[in-house]
PDB file of N, CA and C in Angstrom:
ATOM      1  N   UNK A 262       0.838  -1.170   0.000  1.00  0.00           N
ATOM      2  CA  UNK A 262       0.000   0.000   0.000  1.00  0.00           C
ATOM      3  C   UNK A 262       0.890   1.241   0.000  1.00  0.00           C
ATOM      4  N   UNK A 263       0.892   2.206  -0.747  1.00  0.00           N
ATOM      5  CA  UNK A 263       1.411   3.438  -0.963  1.00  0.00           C
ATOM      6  C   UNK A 263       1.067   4.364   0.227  1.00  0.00           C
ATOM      7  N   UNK A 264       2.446   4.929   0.621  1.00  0.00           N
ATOM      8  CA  UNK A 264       1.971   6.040   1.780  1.00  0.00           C
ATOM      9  C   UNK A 264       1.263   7.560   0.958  1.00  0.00           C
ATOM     10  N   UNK A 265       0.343   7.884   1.851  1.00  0.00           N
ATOM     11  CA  UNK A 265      -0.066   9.269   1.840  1.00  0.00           C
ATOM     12  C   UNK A 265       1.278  10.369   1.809  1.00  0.00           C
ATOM     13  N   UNK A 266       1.134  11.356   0.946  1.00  0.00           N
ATOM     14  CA  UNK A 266       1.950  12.213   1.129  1.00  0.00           C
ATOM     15  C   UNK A 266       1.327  13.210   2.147  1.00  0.00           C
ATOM     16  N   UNK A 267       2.317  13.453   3.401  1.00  0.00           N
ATOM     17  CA  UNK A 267       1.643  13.761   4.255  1.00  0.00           C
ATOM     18  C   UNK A 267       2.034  14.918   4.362  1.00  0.00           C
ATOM     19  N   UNK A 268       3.051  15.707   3.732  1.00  0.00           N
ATOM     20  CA  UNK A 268       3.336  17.458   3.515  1.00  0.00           C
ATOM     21  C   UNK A 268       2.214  17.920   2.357  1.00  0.00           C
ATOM     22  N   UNK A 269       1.771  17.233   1.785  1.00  0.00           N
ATOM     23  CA  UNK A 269       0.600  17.980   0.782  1.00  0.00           C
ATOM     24  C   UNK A 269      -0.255  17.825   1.155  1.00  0.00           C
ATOM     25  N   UNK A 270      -0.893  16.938   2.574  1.00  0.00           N
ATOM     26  CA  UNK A 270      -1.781  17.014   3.491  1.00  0.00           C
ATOM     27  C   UNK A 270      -1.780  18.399   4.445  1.00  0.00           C
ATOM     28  N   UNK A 271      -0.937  18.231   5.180  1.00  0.00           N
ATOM     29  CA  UNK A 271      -0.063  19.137   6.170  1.00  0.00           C
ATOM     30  C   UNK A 271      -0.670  20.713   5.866  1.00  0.00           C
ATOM     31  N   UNK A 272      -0.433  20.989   4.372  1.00  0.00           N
ATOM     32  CA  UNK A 272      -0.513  22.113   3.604  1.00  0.00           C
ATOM     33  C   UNK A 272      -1.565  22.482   2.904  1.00  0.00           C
ATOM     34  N   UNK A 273      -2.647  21.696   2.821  1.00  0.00           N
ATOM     35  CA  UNK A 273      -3.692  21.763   2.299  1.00  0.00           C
ATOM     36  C   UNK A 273      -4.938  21.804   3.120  1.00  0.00           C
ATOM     37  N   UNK A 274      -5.181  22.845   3.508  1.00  0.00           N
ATOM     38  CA  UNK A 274      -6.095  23.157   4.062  1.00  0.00           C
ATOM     39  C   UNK A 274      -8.119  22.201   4.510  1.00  0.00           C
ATOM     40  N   UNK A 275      -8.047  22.144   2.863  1.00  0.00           N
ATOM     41  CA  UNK A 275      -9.342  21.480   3.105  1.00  0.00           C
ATOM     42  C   UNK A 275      -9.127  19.774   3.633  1.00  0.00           C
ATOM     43  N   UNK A 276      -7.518  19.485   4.024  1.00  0.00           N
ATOM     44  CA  UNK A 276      -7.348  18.123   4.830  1.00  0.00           C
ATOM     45  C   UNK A 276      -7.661  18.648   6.414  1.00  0.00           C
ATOM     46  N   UNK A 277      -8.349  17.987   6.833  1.00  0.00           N
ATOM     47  CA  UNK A 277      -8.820  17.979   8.185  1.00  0.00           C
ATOM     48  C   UNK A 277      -9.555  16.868   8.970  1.00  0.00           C
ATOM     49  N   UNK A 278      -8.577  16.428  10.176  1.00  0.00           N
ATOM     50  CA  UNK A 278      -8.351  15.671  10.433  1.00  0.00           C
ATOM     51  C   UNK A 278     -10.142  15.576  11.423  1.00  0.00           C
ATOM     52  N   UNK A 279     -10.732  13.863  11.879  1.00  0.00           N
ATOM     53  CA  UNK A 279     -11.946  14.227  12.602  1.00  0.00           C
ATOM     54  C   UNK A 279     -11.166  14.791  13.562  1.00  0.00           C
ATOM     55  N   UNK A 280     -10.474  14.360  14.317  1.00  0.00           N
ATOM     56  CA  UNK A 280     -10.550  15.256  15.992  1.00  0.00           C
ATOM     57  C   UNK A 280     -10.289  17.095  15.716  1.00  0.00           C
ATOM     58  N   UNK A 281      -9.725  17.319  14.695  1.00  0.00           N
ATOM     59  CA  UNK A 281      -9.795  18.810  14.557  1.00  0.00           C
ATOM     60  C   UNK A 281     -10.893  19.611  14.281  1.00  0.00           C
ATOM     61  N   UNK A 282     -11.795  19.136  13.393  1.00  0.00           N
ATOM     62  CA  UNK A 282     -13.152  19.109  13.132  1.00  0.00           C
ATOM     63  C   UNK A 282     -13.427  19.272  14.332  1.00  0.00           C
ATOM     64  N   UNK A 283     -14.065  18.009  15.214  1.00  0.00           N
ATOM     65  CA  UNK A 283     -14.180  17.994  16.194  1.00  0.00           C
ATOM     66  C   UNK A 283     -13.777  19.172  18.040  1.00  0.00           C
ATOM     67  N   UNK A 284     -12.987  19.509  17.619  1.00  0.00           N
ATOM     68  CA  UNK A 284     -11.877  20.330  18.292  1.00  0.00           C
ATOM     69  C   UNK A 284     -12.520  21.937  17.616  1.00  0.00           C
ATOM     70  N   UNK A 285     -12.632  22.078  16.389  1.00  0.00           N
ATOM     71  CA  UNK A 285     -13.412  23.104  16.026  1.00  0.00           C
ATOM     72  C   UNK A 285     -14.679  23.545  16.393  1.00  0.00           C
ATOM     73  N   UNK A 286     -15.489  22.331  17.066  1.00  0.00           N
ATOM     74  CA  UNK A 286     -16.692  22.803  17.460  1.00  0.00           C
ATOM     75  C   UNK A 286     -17.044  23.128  18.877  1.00  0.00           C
ATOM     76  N   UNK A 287     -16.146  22.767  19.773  1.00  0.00           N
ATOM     77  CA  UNK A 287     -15.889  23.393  21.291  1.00  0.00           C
ATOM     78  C   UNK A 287     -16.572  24.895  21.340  1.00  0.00           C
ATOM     79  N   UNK A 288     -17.276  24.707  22.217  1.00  0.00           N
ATOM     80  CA  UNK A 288     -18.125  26.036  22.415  1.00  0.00           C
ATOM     81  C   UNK A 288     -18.918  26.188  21.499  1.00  0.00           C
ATOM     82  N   UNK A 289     -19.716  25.397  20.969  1.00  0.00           N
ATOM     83  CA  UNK A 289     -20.727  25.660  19.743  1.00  0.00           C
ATOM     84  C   UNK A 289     -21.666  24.511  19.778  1.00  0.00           C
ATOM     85  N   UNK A 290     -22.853  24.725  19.310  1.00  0.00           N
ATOM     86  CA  UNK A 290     -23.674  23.928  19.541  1.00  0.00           C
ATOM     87  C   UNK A 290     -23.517  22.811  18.235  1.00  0.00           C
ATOM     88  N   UNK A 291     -24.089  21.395  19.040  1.00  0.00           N
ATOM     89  CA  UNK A 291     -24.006  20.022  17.926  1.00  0.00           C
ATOM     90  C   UNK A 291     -24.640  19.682  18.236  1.00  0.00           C
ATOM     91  N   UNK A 292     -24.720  18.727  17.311  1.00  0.00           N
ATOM     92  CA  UNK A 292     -26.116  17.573  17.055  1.00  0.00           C
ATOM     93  C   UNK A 292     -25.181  16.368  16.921  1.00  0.00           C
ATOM     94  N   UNK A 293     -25.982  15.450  18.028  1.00  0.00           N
ATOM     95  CA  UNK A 293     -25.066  14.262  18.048  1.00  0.00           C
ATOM     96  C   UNK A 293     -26.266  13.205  18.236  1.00  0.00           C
ATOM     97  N   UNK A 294     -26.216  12.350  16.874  1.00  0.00           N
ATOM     98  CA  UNK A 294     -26.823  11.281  16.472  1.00  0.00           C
ATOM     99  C   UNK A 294     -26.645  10.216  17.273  1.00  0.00           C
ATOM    100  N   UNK A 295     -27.395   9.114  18.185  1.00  0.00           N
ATOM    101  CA  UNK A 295     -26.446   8.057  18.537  1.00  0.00           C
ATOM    102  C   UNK A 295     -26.952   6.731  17.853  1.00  0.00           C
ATOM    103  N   UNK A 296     -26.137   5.559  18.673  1.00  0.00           N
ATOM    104  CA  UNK A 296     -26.819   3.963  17.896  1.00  0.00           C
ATOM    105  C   UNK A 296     -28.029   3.919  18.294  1.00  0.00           C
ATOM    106  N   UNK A 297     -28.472   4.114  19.284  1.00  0.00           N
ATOM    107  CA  UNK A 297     -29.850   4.281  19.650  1.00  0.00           C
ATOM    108  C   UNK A 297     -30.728   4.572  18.816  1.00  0.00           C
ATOM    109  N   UNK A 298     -31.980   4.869  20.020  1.00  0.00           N
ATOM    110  CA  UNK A 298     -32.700   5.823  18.687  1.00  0.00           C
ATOM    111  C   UNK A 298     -32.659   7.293  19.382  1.00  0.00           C
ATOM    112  N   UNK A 299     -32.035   7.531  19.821  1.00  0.00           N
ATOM    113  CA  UNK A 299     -32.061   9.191  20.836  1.00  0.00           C
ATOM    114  C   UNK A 299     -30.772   9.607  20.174  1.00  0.00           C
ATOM    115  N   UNK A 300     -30.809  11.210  20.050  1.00  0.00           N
ATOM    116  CA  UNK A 300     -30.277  12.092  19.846  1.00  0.00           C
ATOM    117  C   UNK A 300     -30.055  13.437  21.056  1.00  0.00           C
ATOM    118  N   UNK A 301     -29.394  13.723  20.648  1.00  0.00           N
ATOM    119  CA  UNK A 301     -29.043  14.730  21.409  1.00  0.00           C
ATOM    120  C   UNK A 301     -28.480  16.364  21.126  1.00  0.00           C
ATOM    121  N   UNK A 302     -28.685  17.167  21.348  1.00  0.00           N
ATOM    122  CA  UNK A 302     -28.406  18.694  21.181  1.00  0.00           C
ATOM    123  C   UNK A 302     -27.568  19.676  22.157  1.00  0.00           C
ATOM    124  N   UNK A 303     -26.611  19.849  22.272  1.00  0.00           N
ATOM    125  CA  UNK A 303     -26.035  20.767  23.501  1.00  0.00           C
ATOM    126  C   UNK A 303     -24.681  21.160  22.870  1.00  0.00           C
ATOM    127  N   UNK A 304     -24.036  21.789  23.764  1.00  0.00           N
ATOM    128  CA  UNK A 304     -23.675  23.135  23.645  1.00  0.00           C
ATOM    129  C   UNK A 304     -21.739  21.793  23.706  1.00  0.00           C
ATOM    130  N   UNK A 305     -21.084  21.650  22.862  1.00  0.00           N
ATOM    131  CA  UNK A 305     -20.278  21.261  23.404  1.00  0.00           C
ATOM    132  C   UNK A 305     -18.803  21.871  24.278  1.00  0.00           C
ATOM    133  N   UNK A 306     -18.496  21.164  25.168  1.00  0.00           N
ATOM    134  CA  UNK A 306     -17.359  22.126  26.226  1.00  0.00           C
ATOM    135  C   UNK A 306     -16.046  20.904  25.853  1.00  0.00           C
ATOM    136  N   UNK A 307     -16.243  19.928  25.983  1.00  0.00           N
ATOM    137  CA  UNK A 307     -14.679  19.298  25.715  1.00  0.00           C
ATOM    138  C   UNK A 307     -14.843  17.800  25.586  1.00  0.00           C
ATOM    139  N   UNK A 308     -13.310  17.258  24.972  1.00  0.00           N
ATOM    140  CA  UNK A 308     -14.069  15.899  24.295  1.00  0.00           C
ATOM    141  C   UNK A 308     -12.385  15.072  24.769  1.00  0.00           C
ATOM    142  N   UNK A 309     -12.096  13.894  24.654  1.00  0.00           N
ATOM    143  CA  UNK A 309     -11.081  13.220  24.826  1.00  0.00           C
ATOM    144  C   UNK A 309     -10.545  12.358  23.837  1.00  0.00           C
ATOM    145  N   UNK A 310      -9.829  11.406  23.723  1.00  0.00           N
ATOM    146  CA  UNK A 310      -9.350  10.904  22.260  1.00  0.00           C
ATOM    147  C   UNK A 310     -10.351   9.669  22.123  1.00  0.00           C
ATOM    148  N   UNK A 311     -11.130   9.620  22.996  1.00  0.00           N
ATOM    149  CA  UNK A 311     -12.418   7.913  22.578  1.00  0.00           C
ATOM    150  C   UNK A 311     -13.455   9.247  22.134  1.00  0.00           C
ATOM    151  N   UNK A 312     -13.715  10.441  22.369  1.00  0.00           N
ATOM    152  CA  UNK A 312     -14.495  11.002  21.830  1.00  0.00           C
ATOM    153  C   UNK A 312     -15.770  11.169  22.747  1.00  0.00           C
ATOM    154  N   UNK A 313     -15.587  10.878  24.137  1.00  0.00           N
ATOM    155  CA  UNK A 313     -16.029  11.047  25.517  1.00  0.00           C
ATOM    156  C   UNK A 313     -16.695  12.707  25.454  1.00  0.00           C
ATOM    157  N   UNK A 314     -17.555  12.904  25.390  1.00  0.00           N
ATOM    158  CA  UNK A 314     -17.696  14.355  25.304  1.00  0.00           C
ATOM    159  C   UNK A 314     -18.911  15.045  26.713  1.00  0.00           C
ATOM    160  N   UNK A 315     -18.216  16.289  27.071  1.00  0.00           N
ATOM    161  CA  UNK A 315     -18.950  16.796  27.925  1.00  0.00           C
ATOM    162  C   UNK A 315     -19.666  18.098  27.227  1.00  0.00           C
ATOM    163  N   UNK A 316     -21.257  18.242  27.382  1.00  0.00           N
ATOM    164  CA  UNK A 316     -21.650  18.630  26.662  1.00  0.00           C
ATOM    165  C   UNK A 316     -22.633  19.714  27.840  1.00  0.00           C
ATOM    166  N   UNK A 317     -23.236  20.915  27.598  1.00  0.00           N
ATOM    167  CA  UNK A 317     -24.209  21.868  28.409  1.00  0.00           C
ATOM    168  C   UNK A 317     -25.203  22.126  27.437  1.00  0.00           C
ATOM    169  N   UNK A 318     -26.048  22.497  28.465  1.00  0.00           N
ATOM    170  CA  UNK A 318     -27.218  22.908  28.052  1.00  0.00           C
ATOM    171  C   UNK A 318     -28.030  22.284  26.978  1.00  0.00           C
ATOM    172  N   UNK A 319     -28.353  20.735  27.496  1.00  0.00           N
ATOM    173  CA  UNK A 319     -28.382  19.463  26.127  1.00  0.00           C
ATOM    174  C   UNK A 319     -29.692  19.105  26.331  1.00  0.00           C
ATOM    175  N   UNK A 320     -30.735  19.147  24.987  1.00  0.00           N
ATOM    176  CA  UNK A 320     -31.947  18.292  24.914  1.00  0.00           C
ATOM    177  C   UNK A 320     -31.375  17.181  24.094  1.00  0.00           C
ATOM    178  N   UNK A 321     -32.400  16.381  24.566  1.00  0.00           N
ATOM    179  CA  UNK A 321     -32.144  14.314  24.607  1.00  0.00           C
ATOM    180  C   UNK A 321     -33.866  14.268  23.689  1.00  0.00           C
ATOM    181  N   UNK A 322     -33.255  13.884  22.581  1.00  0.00           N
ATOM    182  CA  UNK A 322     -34.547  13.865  21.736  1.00  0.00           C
ATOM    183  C   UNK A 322     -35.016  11.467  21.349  1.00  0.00           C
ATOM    184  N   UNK A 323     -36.061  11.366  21.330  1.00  0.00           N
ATOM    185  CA  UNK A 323     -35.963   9.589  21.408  1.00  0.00           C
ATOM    186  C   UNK A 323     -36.608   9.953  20.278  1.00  0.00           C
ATOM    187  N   UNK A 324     -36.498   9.211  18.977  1.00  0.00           N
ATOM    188  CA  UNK A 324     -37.076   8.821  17.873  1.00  0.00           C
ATOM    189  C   UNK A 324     -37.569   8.017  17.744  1.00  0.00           C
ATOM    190  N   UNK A 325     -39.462   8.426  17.249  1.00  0.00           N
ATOM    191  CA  UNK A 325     -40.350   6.871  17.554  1.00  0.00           C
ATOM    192  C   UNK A 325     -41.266   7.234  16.206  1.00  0.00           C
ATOM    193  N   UNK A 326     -41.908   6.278  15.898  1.00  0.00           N
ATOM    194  CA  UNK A 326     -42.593   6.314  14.740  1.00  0.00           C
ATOM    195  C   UNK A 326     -43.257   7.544  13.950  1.00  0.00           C
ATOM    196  N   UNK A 327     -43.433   8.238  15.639  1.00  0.00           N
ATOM    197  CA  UNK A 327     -44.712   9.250  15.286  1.00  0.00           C
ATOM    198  C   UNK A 327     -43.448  10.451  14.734  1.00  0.00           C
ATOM    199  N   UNK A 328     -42.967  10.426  15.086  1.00  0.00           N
ATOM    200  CA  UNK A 328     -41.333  11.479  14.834  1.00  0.00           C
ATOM    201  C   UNK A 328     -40.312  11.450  16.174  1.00  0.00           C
ATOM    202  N   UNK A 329     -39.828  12.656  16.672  1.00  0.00           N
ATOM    203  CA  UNK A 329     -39.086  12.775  17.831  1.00  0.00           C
ATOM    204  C   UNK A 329     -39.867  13.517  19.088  1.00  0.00           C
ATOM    205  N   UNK A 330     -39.121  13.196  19.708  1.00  0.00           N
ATOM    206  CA  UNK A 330     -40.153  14.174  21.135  1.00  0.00           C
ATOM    207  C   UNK A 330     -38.987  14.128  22.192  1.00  0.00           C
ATOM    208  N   UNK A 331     -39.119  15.239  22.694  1.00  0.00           N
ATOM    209  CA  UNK A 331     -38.052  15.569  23.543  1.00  0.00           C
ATOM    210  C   UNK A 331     -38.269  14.603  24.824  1.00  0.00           C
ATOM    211  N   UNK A 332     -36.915  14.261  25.299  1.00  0.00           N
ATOM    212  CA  UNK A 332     -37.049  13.512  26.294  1.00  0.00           C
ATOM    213  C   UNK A 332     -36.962  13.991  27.719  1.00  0.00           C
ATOM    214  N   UNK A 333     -35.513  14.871  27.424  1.00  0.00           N
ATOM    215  CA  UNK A 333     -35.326  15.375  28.368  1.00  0.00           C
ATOM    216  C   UNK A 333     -33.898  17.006  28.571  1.00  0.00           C
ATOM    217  N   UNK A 334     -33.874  17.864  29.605  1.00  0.00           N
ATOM    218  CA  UNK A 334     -33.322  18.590  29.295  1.00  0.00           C
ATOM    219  C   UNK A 334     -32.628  18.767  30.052  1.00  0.00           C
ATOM    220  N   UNK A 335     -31.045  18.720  29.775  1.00  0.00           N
ATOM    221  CA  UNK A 335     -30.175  18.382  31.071  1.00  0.00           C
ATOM    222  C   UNK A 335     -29.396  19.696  30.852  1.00  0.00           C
ATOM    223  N   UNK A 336     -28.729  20.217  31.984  1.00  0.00           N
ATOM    224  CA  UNK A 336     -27.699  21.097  32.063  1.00  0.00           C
ATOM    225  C   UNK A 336     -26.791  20.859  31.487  1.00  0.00           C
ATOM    226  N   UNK A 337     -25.991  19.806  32.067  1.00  0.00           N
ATOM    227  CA  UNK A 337     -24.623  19.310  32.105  1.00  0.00           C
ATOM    228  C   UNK A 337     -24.831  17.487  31.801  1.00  0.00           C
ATOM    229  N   UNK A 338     -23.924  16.877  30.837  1.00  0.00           N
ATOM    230  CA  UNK A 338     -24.088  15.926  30.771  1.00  0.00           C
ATOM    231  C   UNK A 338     -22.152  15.335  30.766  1.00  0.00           C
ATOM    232  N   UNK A 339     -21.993  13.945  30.270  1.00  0.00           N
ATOM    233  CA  UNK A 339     -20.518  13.668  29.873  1.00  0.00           C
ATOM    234  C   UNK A 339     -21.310  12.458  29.211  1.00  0.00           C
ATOM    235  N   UNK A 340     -20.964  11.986  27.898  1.00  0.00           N
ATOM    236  CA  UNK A 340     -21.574  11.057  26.858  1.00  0.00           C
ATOM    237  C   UNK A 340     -20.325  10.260  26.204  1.00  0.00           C
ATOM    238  N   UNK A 341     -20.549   9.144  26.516  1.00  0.00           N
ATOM    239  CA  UNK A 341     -19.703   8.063  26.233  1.00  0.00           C
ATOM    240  C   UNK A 341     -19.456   8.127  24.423  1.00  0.00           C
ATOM    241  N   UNK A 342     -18.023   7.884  24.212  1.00  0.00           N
ATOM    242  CA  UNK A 342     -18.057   8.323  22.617  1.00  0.00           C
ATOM    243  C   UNK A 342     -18.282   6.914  22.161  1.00  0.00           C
ATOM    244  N   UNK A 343     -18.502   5.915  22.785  1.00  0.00           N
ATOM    245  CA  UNK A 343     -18.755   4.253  22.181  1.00  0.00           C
ATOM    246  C   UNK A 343     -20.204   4.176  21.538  1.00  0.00           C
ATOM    247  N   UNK A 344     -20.823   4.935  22.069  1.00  0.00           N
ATOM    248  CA  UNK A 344     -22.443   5.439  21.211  1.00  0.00           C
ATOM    249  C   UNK A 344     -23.047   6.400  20.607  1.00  0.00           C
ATOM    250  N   UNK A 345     -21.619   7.058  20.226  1.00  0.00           N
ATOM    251  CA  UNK A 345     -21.932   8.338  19.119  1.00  0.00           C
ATOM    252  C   UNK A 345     -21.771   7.443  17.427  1.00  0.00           C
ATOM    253  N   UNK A 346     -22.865   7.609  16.712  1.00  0.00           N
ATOM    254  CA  UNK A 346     -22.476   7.520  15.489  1.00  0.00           C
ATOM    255  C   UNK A 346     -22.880   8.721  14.749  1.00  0.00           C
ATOM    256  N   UNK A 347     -22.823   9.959  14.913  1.00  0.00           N
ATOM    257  CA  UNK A 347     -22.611  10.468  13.635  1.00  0.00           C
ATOM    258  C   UNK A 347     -22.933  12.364  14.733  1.00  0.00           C
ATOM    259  N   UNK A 348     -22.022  12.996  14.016  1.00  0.00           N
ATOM    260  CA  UNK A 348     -21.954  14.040  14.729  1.00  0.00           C
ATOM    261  C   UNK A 348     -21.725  15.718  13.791  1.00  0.00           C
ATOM    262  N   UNK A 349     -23.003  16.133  13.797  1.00  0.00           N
ATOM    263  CA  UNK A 349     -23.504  17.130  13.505  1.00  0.00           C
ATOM    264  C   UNK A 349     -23.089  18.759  14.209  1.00  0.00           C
ATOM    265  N   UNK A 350     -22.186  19.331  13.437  1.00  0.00           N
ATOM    266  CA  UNK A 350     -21.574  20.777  13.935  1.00  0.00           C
ATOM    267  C   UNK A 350     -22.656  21.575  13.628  1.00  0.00           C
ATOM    268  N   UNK A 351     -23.312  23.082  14.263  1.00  0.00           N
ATOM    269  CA  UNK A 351     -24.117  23.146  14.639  1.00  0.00           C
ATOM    270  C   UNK A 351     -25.460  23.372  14.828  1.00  0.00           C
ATOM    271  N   UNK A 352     -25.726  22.357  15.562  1.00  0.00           N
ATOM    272  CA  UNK A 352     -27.396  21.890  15.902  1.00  0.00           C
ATOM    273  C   UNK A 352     -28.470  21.534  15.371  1.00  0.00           C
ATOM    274  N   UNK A 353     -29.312  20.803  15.410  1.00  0.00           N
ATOM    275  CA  UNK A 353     -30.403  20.291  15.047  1.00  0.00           C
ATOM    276  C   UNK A 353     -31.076  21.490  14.073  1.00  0.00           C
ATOM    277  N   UNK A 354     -31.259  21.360  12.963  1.00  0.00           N
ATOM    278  CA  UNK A 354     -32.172  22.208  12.066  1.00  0.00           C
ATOM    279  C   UNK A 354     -33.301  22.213  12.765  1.00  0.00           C
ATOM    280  N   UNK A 355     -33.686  23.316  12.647  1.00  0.00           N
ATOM    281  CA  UNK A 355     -35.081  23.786  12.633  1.00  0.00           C
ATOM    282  C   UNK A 355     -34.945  24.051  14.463  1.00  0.00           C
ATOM    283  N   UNK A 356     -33.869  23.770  15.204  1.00  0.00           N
ATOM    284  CA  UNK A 356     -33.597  23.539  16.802  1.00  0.00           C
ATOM    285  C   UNK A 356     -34.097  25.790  17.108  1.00  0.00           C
ATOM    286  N   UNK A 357     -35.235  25.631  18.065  1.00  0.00           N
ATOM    287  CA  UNK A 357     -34.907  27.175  18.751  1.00  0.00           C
ATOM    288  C   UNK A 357     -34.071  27.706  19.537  1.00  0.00           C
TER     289      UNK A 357
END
């Protein structure tokens, strides 16, 4: 397998790595999809290299046939990154 040239990475701007992405959205609101069927919305504050994230001011949305409905509305949370699949910089469309 051929290596990546990793100075024309380095230098090229639109390469961006997930945790920088990630790292970009600190202090900004996301939308974080999980395996479940619940989602979630809050404000993110800081994350670790499993992707462990502590998140404020977060609605917990459960997805059921009829659509979503809020579950619940937490201040402060910390969300295991083993049940994030898919993570939305910021927030839920249509979110007030």
């Amino acid at each position: 397998m051929a290596a990546l040239p990793t100075k024309a990475m380095a230098t090229n701007p639109s390469q961006l790595l997930p945790s920088e992405l990630v790292d970009r959205c600190v202090g900004s609101r996301i939308w974080i999809i999980m395996k479940s069927d619940k989602e979630m919305v809050g404000t993110l504050r800081g994350f670790d290299v499993y992707v462990n994230m502590v998140l404020e001011d977060v609605v917990e949305y459960e997805m059921t046939p009829e659509g979503s409905k809020v579950v619940a509305k937490l201040d402060q949370i910390l969300l295991n990154g083993n049940n994030i699949a898919l993570l939305v910089p910021g927030g839920k469309p249509g979110e007030e």
